[in-house]
CSV table of C-alpha atoms in Angstrom, one decimal:
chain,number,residue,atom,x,y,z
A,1,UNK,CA,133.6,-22.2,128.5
A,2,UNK,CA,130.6,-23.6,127.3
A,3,UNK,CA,127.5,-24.0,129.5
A,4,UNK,CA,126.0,-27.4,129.8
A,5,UNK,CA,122.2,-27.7,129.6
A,6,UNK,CA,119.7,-30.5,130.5
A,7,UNK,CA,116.4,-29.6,129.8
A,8,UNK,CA,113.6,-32.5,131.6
A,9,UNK,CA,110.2,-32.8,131.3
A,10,UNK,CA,108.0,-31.2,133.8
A,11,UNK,CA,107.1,-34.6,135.5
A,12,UNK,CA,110.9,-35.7,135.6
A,13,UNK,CA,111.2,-32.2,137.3
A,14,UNK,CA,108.8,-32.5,140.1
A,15,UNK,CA,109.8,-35.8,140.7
A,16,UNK,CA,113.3,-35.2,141.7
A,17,UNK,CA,112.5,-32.2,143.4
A,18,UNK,CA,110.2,-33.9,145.4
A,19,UNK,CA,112.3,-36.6,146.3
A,20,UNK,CA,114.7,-34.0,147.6
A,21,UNK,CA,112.2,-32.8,150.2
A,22,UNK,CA,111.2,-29.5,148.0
A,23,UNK,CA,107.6,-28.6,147.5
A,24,UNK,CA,107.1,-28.2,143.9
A,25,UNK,CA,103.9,-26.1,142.9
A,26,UNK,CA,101.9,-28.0,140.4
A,27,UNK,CA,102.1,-25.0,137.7
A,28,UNK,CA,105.6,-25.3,137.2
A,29,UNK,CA,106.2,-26.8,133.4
A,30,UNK,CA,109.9,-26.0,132.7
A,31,UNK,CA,113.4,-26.8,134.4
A,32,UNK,CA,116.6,-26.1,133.2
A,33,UNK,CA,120.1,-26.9,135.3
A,34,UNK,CA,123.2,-25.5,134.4
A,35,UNK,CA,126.4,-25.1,136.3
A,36,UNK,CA,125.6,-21.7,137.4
A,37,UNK,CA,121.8,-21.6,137.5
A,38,UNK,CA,120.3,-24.1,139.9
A,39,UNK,CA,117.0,-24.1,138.4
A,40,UNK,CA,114.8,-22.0,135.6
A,41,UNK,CA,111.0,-22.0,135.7
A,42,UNK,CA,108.0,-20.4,134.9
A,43,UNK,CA,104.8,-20.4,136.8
A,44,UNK,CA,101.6,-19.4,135.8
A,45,UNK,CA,100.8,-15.7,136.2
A,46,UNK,CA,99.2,-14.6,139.9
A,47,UNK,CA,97.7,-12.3,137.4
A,48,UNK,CA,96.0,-13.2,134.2
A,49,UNK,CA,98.2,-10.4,132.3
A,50,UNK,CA,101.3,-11.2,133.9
A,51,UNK,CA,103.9,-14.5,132.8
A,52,UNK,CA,106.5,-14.5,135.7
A,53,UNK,CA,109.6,-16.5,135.2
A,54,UNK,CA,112.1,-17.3,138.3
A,55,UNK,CA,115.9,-18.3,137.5
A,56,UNK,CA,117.3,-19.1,140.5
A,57,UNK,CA,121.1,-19.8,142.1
A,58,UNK,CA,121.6,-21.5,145.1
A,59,UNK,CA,120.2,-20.5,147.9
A,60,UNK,CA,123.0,-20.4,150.2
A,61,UNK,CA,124.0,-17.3,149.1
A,62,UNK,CA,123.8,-15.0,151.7
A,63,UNK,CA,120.8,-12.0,151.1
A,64,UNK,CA,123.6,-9.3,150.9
A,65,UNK,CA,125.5,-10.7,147.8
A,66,UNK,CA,122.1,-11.8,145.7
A,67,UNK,CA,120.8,-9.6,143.2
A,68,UNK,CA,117.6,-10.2,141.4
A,69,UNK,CA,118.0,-8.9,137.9
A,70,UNK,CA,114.1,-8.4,136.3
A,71,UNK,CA,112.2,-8.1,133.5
A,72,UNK,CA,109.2,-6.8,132.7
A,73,UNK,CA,106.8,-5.7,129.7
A,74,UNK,CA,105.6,-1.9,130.4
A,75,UNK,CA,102.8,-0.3,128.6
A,76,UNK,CA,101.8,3.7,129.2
A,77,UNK,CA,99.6,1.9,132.3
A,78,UNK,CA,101.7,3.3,135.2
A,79,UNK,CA,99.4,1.8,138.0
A,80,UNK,CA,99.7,-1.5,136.0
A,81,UNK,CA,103.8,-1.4,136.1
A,82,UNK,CA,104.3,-0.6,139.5
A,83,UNK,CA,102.0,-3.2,140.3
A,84,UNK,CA,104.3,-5.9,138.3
A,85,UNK,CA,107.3,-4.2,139.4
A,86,UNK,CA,106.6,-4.6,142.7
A,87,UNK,CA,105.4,-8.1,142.7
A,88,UNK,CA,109.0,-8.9,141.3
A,89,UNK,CA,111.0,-7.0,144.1
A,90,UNK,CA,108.6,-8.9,146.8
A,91,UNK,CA,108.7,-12.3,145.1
A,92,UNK,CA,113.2,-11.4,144.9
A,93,UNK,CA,113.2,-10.3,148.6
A,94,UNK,CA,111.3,-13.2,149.5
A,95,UNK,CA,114.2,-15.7,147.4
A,96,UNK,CA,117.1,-13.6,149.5
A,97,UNK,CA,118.0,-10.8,147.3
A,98,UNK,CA,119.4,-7.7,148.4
A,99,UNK,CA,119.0,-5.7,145.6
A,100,UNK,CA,116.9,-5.7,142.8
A,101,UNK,CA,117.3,-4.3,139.3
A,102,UNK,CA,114.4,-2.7,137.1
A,103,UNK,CA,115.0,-2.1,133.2
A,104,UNK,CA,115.2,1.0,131.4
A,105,UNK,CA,111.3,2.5,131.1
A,106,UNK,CA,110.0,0.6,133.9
A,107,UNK,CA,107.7,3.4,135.1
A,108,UNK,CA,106.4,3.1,131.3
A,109,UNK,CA,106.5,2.8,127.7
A,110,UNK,CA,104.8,5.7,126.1
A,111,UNK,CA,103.4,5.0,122.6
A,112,UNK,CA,104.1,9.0,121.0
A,113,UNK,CA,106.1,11.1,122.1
A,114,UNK,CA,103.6,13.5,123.5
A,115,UNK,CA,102.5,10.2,125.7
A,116,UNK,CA,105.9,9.6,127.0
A,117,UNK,CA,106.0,13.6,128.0
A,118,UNK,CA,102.9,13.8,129.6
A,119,UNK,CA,103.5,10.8,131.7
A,120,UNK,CA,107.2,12.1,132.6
A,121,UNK,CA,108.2,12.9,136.7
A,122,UNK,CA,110.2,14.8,138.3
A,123,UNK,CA,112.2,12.8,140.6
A,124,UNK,CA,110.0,14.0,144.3
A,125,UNK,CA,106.9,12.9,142.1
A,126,UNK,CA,104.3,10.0,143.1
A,127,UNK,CA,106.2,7.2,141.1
A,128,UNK,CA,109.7,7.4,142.6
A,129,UNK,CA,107.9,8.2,146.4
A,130,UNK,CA,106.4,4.9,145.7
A,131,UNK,CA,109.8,2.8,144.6
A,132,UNK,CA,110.9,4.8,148.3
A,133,UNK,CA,108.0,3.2,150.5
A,134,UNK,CA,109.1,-0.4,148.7
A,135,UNK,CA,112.3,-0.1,149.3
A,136,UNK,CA,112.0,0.3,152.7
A,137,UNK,CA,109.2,-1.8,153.6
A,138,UNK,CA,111.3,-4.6,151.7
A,139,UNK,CA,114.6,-3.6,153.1
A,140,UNK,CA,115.8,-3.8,149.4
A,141,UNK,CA,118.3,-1.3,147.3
A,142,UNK,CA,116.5,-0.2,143.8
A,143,UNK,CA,118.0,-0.1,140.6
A,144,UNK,CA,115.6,1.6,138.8
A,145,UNK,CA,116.6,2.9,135.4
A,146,UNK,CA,115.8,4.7,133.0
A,147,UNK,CA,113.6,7.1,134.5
A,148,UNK,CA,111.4,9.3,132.8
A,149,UNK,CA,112.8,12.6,135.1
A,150,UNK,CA,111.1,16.3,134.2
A,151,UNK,CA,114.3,18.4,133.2
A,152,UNK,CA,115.6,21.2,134.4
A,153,UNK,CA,113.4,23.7,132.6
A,154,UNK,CA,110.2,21.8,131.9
A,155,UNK,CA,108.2,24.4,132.0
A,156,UNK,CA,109.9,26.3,129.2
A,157,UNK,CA,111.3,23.2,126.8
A,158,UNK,CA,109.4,20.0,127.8
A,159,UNK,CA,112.2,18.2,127.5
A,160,UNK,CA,113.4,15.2,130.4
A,161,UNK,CA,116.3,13.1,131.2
A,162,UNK,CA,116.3,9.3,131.4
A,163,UNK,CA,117.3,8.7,134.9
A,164,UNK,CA,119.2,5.4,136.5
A,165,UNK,CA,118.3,6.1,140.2
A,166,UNK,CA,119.8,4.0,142.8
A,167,UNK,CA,118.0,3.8,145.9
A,168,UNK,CA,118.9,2.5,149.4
A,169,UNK,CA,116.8,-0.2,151.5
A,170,UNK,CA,115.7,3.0,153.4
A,171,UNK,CA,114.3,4.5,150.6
A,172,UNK,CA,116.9,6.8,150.1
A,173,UNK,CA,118.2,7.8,146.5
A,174,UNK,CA,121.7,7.8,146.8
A,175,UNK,CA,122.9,8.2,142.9
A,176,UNK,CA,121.2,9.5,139.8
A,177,UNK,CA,123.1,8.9,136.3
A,178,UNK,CA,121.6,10.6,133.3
A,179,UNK,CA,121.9,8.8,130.2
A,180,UNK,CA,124.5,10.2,128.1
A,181,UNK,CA,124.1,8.5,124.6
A,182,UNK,CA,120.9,8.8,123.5
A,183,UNK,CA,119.5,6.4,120.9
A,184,UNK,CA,118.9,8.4,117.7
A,185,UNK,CA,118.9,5.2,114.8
A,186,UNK,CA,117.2,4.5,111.5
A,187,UNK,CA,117.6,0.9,110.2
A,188,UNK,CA,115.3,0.8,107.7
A,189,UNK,CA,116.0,-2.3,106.8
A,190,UNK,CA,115.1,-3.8,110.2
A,191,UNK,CA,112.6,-1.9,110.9
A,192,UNK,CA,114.2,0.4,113.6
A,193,UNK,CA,113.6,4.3,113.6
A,194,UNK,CA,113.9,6.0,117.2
A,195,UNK,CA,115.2,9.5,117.7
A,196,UNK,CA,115.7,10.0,121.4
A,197,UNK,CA,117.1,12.7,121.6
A,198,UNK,CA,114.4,14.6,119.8
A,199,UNK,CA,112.3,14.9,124.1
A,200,UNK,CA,115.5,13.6,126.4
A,201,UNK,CA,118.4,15.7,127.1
A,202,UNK,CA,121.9,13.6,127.2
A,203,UNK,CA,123.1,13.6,130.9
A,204,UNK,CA,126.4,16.1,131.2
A,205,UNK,CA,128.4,13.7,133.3
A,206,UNK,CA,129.4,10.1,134.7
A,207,UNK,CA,128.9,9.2,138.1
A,208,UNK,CA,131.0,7.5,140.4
A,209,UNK,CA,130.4,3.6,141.0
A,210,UNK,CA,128.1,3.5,144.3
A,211,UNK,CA,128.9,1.2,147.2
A,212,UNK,CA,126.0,-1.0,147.5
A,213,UNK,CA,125.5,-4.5,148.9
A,214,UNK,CA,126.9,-6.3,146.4
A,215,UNK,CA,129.7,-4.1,145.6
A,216,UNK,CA,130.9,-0.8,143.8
A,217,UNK,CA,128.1,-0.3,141.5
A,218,UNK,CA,129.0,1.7,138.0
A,219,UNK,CA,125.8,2.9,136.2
A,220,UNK,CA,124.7,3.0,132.7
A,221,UNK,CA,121.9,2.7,130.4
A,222,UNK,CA,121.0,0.9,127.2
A,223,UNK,CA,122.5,2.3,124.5
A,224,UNK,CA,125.2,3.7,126.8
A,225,UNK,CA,126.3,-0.8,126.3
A,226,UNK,CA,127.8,0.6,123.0
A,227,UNK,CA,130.6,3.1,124.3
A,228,UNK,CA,133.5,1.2,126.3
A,229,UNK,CA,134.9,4.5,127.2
A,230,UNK,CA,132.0,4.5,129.8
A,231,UNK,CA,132.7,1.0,131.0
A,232,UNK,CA,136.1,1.8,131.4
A,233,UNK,CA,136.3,4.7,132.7
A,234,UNK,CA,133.5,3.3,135.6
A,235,UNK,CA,136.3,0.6,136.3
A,236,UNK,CA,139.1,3.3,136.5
A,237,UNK,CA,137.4,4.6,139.7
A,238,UNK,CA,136.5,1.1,141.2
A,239,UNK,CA,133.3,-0.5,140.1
A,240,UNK,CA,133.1,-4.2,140.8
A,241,UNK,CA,130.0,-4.5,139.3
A,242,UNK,CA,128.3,-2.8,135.8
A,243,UNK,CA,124.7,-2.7,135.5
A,244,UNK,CA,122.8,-1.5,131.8
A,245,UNK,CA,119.2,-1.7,132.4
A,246,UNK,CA,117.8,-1.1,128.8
A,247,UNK,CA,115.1,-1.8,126.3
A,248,UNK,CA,116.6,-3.0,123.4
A,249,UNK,CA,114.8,-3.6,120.1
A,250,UNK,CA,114.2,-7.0,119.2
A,251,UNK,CA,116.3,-6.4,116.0
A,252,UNK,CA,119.4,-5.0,117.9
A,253,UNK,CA,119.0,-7.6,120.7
A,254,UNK,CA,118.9,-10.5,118.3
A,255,UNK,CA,122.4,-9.0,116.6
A,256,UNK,CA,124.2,-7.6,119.6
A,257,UNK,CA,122.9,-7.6,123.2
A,258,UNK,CA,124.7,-10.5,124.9
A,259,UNK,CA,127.7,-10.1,122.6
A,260,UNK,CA,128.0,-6.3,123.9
A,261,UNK,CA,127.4,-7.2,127.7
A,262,UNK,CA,130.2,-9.7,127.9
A,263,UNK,CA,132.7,-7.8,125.6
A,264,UNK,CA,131.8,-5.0,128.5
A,265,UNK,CA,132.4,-8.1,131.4
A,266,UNK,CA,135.5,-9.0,130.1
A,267,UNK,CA,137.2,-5.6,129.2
A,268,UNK,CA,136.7,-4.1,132.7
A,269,UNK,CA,136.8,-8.0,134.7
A,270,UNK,CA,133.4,-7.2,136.5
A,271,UNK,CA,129.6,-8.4,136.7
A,272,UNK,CA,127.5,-7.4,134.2
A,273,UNK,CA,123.8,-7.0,135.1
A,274,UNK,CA,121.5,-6.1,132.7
A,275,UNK,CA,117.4,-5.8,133.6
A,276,UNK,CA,115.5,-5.5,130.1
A,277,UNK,CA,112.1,-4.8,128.7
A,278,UNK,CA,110.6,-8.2,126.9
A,279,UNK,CA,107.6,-8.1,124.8
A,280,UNK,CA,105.1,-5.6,122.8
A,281,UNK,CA,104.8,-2.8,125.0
A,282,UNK,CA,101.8,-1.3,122.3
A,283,UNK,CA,101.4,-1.5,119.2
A,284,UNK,CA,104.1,0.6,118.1
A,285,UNK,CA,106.8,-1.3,120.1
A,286,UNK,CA,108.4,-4.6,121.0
A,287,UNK,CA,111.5,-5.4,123.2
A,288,UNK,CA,114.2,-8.1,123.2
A,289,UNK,CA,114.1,-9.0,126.4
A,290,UNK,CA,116.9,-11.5,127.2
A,291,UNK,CA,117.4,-9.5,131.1
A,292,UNK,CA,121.2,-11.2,131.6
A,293,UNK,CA,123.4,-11.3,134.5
A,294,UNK,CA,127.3,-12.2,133.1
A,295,UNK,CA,130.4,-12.9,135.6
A,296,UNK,CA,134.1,-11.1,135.0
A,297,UNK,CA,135.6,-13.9,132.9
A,298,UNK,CA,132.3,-13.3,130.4
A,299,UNK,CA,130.2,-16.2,131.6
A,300,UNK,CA,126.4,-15.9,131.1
A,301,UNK,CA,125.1,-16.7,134.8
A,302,UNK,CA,121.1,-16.0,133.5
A,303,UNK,CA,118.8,-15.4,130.8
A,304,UNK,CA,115.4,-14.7,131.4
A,305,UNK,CA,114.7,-15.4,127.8
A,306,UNK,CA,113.0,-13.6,124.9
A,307,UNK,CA,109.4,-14.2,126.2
A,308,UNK,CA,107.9,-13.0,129.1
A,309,UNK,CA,108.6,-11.3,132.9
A,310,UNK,CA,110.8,-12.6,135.4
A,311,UNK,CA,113.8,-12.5,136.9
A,312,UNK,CA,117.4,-14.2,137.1
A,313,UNK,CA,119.0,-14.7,141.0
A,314,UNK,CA,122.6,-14.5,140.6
A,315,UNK,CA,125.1,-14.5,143.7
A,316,UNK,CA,127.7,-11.7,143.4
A,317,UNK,CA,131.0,-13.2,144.6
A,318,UNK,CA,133.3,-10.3,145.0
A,319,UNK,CA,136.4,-12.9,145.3
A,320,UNK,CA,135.5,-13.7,141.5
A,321,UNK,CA,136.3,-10.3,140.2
A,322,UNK,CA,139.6,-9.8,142.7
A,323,UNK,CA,140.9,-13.4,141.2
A,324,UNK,CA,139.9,-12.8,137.5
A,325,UNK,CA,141.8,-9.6,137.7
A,326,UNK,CA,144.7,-10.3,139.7
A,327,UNK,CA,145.4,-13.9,137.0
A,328,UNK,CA,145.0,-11.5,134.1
A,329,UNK,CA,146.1,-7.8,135.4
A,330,UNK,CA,144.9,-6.1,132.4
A,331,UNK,CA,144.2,-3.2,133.8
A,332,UNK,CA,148.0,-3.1,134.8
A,333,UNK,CA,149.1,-3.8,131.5
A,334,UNK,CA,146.9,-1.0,129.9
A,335,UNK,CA,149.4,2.0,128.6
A,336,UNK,CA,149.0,5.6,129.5
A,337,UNK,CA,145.7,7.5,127.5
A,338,UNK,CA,149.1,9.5,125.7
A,339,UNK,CA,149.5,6.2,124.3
A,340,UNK,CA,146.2,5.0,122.6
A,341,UNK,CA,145.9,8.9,121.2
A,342,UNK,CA,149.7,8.8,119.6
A,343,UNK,CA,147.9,8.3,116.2
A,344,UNK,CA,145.9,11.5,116.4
């Protein structure tokens, strides 16, 4: 099902929001409506380094079942991030989200690899004490994924995991997933060459989907978008909803990001939530962007675009997923793991 799309001019916008009774800040240029999003914008930045970007559903939603999917540009600057990570999670508590979704490297983006190490945490360090106090002064749940998390022996091999943490609205951590594909590409030809795997150590395990506000929560990350077996086997044991934050290249987005995250929505009938990195982190690196939130039947709820910080608002109706699943049982109809191997 296509997505209809008006775009009006800035004036046209304020005028009918005005003549609704809504108060309109002058700033706002852009509106976009949609049958699922009830209105798009950007305002100008409270900060001169910041471009924030709301999409936002209906606001009857109660606060529970909204989740603020973000994204943000990090750089090495750690004091900056948190400082743009947290005006997001205020600015989503503030619209009646319950939980809010960081990207993969929002505690940073190191620009060498012996940046990126020196800057890495364990997971009782200052950054993740910090997410902790948020969380409960907002009375929000944190996704916050990937974390750069000291490994097991960092003394001897320097080495770290990149963490998906989720954290209660007490400030609680109450799942870590490692990420378990790591992204080791060349593509030449697209100018692509990362070898992660050559500082993170791939996580030896799935977790179970969480229960969280707005449902059974199954955790990857990034490149983890690639490998169904995860996304499947996270719906085997229950998850309603998936969630990838990531920071995909602007070269692998263009060709494959939302394809990837509704093929992932409609093979295992959940949401999809993806937070992303957008924009040049430093002068070695630039992300997509595109954070997207997509609904079982593969619908794209929200796009924050390829530009700059925000956030899409999306209402996670748990009644969606039981209908989509029980009108097309495919779950039901999948054949015994014997089966799919008979040609080995």
């Amino acid at each position: 099902m296509s997505t209809a799309r008006c775009i009006l001019g800035a004036a046209a916008w304020r005028l009918h929001h005005r003549s609704v009774g809504h108060s309109v800040p002058d700033h706002i240029h852009t509106h976009t409506w949609n049958p699922h999003t009830a209105a798009v914008w950007k305002t100008l930045p409270e900060h001169p380094s910041t471009d924030y970007q709301t999409h936002q559903q209906p606001m009857s939603a109660a606060s529970h079942s909204m989740a603020a999917v973000c994204q943000v540009t990090s750089t090495p600057d750690k004091q900056a991030n948190f400082s743009a990570c947290k005006r997001l999670a205020e600015e989503a508590k503030e619209r009646g989200a319950g939980m809010v979704f960081l990207p993969e490297g929002f505690d940073y983006i190191g620009s060498s690899r012996e940046e990126t190490l020196s800057l890495s945490e364990p997971l009782t360090g200052d950054t993740i004490s910090r997410y902790a106090q948020l969380a409960r002064k907002l009375e929000v749940w944190l996704s916050l994924g990937g974390f750069h998390e000291r490994g097991p022996e960092w003394e001897r091999d320097r080495r770290i995991y990149n963490s998906h943490i989720i954290m209660n609205d007490k400030g609680d951590i109450v799942s870590v997933y490692r990420k378990s594909h790591l992204f080791d590409v060349e593509l030449p030809e697209k100018g692509v060459s990362l070898r992660e795997s050559g500082f993170t150590i791939p996580g030896p395990v799935l977790v179970s989907p969480v229960q969280t506000p707005i449902g059974k929560l199954g955790l990857g990350i990034c490149y983890d978008l690639r490998f169904p077996e995860l996304s499947l086997a996270l719906r085997r044991h229950g998850a309603d909803v998936l969630t990838y934050p990531s920071a995909f290249t602007v070269a692998t987005g263009a060709a494959h990001w939302e394809v990837l995250l509704r093929a992932r929505a409609i093979e295992t009938q959940c949401f999809v939530l993806a937070a992303a990195q957008v924009g040049r982190h430093h002068e070695k690196r630039s992300s997509y962007g595109h954070a997207l939130a997509v609904d079982p039947w593969g619908e794209v709820l929200g796009d924050c675009g390829g530009e700059s910080p925000g956030m899409v608002l999306v209402k996670i109706n748990l009644d969606q997923v039981s209908s989509t699943r029980r009108n097309m049982p495919v779950q039901q109809h999948r054949r015994d793991t014997g089966f799919y191997l008979s040609l080995e």
